[in-house]
Coordinates of C-alpha atoms in Angstrom, one line a residue:
X832 CA 20.4 -27.2 -40.7
X833 CA 19.8 -24.6 -43.4
X834 CA 19.0 -21.0 -42.5
X835 CA 15.5 -21.3 -43.8
X836 CA 14.8 -24.2 -41.6
X837 CA 16.3 -22.3 -38.7
X838 CA 14.1 -19.4 -39.2
X839 CA 11.0 -21.6 -39.6
X840 CA 11.8 -23.3 -36.3
X841 CA 12.3 -20.0 -34.6
X842 CA 8.9 -18.9 -35.8
X843 CA 7.1 -22.0 -34.6
X844 CA 8.7 -21.8 -31.2
X845 CA 8.2 -18.0 -30.5
X846 CA 4.5 -18.1 -31.6
X847 CA 2.7 -15.3 -33.7
X848 CA 4.7 -12.2 -34.2
X849 CA 3.7 -8.6 -34.7
X850 CA 2.7 -9.1 -38.4
X851 CA 0.6 -12.1 -37.6
X852 CA -1.9 -11.0 -34.8
X853 CA -4.3 -13.4 -33.1
X854 CA -8.1 -13.0 -33.1
X855 CA -8.1 -11.6 -29.6
X856 CA -5.6 -8.9 -30.6
X857 CA -7.7 -8.0 -33.7
X858 CA -10.9 -7.9 -31.5
X859 CA -8.9 -5.8 -28.8
X860 CA -7.9 -3.2 -31.5
X861 CA -11.5 -3.0 -33.1
X862 CA -13.1 -2.5 -29.7
X863 CA -10.5 0.0 -28.8
X864 CA -11.3 2.0 -32.0
X865 CA -15.0 1.8 -31.3
X866 CA -14.4 3.0 -27.7
X867 CA -12.3 5.8 -29.0
X868 CA -15.0 7.0 -31.3
X869 CA -17.7 6.9 -28.7
X870 CA -15.5 9.0 -26.4
X871 CA -14.9 11.6 -29.1
X872 CA -18.6 11.8 -29.8
X873 CA -19.3 12.1 -26.1
X874 CA -17.2 15.3 -25.7
X875 CA -18.3 16.8 -29.1
X876 CA -21.9 16.3 -29.2
X877 CA -24.3 19.2 -28.3
X878 CA -26.9 17.0 -26.9
X879 CA -26.4 16.3 -23.3
X880 CA -28.6 13.2 -23.2
X881 CA -26.9 11.7 -26.3
X882 CA -23.4 12.5 -24.6
X883 CA -24.5 10.5 -21.5
X884 CA -25.7 7.6 -23.9
X885 CA -22.4 7.6 -25.8
X886 CA -20.5 7.6 -22.5
X887 CA -22.3 4.3 -21.8
X888 CA -20.9 2.9 -25.1
X889 CA -17.4 4.2 -24.2
X890 CA -17.4 2.6 -20.7
X891 CA -18.8 -0.6 -22.0
X892 CA -16.1 -0.7 -24.5
X893 CA -13.6 -0.4 -21.7
X894 CA -15.3 -3.3 -20.0
X895 CA -14.9 -5.5 -23.2
X896 CA -11.3 -4.6 -23.2
X897 CA -11.0 -5.9 -19.7
X898 CA -12.7 -9.1 -20.7
X899 CA -10.2 -9.7 -23.6
X900 CA -7.4 -9.1 -21.2
X901 CA -8.9 -11.9 -19.0
X902 CA -9.6 -9.5 -16.2
X903 CA -13.1 -10.6 -15.5
X904 CA -13.5 -9.1 -12.1
X905 CA -12.3 -5.7 -13.3
X906 CA -14.8 -5.9 -16.2
X907 CA -17.7 -6.6 -14.0
X908 CA -16.6 -3.8 -11.6
X909 CA -16.5 -1.5 -14.6
X910 CA -20.1 -2.6 -15.6
X911 CA -21.5 -2.4 -12.1
X912 CA -19.9 0.8 -10.9
X913 CA -19.4 2.9 -13.9
X914 CA -22.3 1.7 -16.1
X915 CA -24.7 1.0 -13.2
X916 CA -23.9 3.9 -11.0
X917 CA -22.0 6.8 -12.4
X918 CA -24.0 7.0 -15.7
X919 CA -27.2 6.8 -13.8
X920 CA -25.8 9.6 -11.5
X921 CA -25.2 11.6 -14.6
X922 CA -28.7 11.1 -16.0
X923 CA -30.3 12.0 -12.8
X924 CA -28.1 15.1 -12.6
X925 CA -29.4 16.0 -16.2
X926 CA -33.0 15.6 -15.0
X927 CA -32.7 17.5 -11.8
X928 CA -30.9 20.4 -13.2
X929 CA -33.5 20.5 -16.0
X930 CA -31.0 20.2 -18.8
X931 CA -32.4 20.6 -22.4
X932 CA -33.3 17.5 -24.2
X933 CA -32.4 18.7 -27.7
X934 CA -29.5 20.5 -29.2
X935 CA -28.1 22.8 -26.6
X936 CA -26.0 25.8 -28.0
X937 CA -24.9 26.4 -24.4
X938 CA -23.1 23.1 -24.4
X939 CA -20.4 24.5 -26.8
X940 CA -18.2 27.1 -25.2
X941 CA -16.2 27.6 -28.4
X942 CA -13.0 26.5 -26.7
X943 CA -12.4 23.4 -28.6
X944 CA -8.7 24.0 -29.4
X945 CA -8.0 24.8 -25.8
X946 CA -9.8 21.8 -24.7
X947 CA -8.0 19.7 -27.4
X948 CA -4.6 21.0 -26.1
X949 CA -5.5 20.2 -22.5
X950 CA -6.6 16.7 -23.4
X951 CA -3.4 16.0 -25.4
X952 CA -1.3 17.4 -22.6
X953 CA -3.0 15.3 -20.0
X954 CA -3.0 12.1 -22.1
X955 CA 0.8 12.6 -22.7
X956 CA 1.4 13.1 -19.0
X957 CA -0.6 10.0 -18.1
X958 CA 1.2 7.8 -20.7
X959 CA 4.5 9.2 -19.4
X960 CA 3.6 8.5 -15.7
X961 CA 2.4 5.0 -16.4
X962 CA 5.5 4.1 -18.6
X963 CA 7.8 5.6 -16.1
X964 CA 6.2 3.7 -13.1
X965 CA 6.0 0.3 -14.9
X966 CA 9.1 0.4 -17.0
X967 CA 10.9 -2.1 -14.8
X968 CA 7.8 -4.0 -13.8
X969 CA 7.4 -7.6 -14.9
X970 CA 4.4 -9.8 -14.7
X971 CA 4.9 -13.4 -13.6
X972 CA 2.7 -15.2 -16.1
X973 CA 3.1 -18.4 -14.1
X974 CA 1.8 -16.8 -10.8
X975 CA -1.6 -15.9 -9.7
X976 CA -3.9 -14.0 -12.3
X977 CA -3.4 -10.3 -11.9
X978 CA -7.1 -9.6 -12.5
X979 CA -8.6 -12.1 -10.2
X980 CA -10.8 -11.3 -7.3
X981 CA -8.4 -12.2 -4.6
X982 CA -5.5 -10.2 -6.0
X983 CA -7.6 -7.2 -6.8
X984 CA -9.3 -7.3 -3.5
X985 CA -6.0 -7.3 -1.6
X986 CA -4.7 -4.5 -3.6
X987 CA -7.8 -2.5 -3.3
X988 CA -8.3 -2.7 0.5
X989 CA -4.8 -2.6 1.4
X990 CA -3.4 0.3 -0.7
X991 CA -6.3 2.1 -2.3
X992 CA -8.9 2.2 0.5
X993 CA -8.8 6.1 1.0
X994 CA -9.2 7.0 -2.7
X995 CA -12.0 4.5 -3.0
X996 CA -13.9 6.1 -0.2
X997 CA -13.1 9.6 -1.3
X998 CA -14.6 8.7 -4.7
X999 CA -17.9 7.6 -3.1
X1000 CA -17.9 10.9 -1.2
X1001 CA -17.4 12.8 -4.4
X1002 CA -20.2 11.1 -6.1
X1003 CA -22.5 11.8 -3.1
X1004 CA -21.4 15.5 -3.2
X1005 CA -22.3 15.5 -7.1
X1006 CA -25.7 14.2 -6.4
X1007 CA -26.4 16.8 -3.5
X1008 CA -25.1 19.6 -5.8
X1009 CA -27.5 18.5 -8.5
X1010 CA -30.5 18.5 -6.1
X1011 CA -29.5 22.1 -4.9
X1012 CA -29.1 23.3 -8.5
X1013 CA -32.5 21.8 -9.3
X1014 CA -34.1 24.0 -6.5
X1015 CA -33.0 27.3 -8.2
X1016 CA -35.4 28.9 -10.5
X1017 CA -34.3 30.4 -13.9
X1018 CA -34.8 34.2 -14.5
X1019 CA -37.8 33.4 -16.6
X1020 CA -39.5 31.2 -13.9
X1021 CA -38.6 34.0 -11.3
X1022 CA -40.4 36.6 -13.5
X1023 CA -43.3 34.2 -13.9
X1024 CA -43.5 33.8 -10.2
X1025 CA -43.3 37.5 -9.7
X1026 CA -46.2 38.1 -12.1
X1027 CA -48.4 35.4 -10.5
X1028 CA -47.8 36.9 -7.2
X1029 CA -48.7 40.5 -8.4
X1030 CA -51.8 39.0 -10.0
X1031 CA -52.8 37.3 -6.9
X1032 CA -52.2 40.4 -4.8
X1033 CA -54.3 42.6 -7.2
X1034 CA -57.1 40.0 -7.2
X1035 CA -57.1 39.9 -3.4
X1036 CA -57.1 43.6 -3.2
X1037 CA -60.0 43.7 -5.7
X1038 CA -61.9 41.2 -3.7
X1039 CA -61.2 43.1 -0.4
X1040 CA -62.5 46.3 -2.1
X1041 CA -65.6 44.5 -3.3
X1042 CA -66.3 43.2 0.2
X1043 CA -65.8 46.7 1.8
X1044 CA -68.2 48.3 -0.9
X1045 CA -70.8 45.7 -0.3
X1046 CA -70.5 46.2 3.6
X1047 CA -70.9 50.0 3.2
X1048 CA -74.0 49.5 1.0
X1049 CA -75.5 47.1 3.5
X1050 CA -74.9 49.6 6.4
X1051 CA -76.5 52.5 4.3

């Protein structure tokens, strides 16, 4: 057999290579880029409501990535928990804390370079931990699906019960904190309340003075 025929046979037996991606791989790359763009806009926009909405797009993109990886159960968990609970909690927090609807200069602390450095460091540390932890781990493609309900439920309720419950308590604490913050008045509202109280007191004093004057006139 000639060398060209050998290479052709090897190519047909090994399947598509790096330079010939499949449609799923192209879709995965495009959705990943869209998700990354939505995440960048989430942390750079000065409108808090827009940040929450772009977070919906980013989390939805992650769910689509799970679907492309044939992890349907994880994808629906992503939609139900993060899109259906966490984002709603964030929106309620924005409403309860009386966050501004439009552009908020207070949303920019002018520490973007510090935040970028922290993000790059955290991302590099996360990649290093994941690569180091799964360097020698092999997935049995002939075994049960790793993203199935059975496998995920066993792993979640056998090894990750405490972090799962801690996360629910953390979300509850965040909601309670938003309610507590919403009950606090701003300095302008405190000044307005003080002015209204002073006006009410002066009106009451004037009414009492008029009543006393009328009573004296009636006695005389």
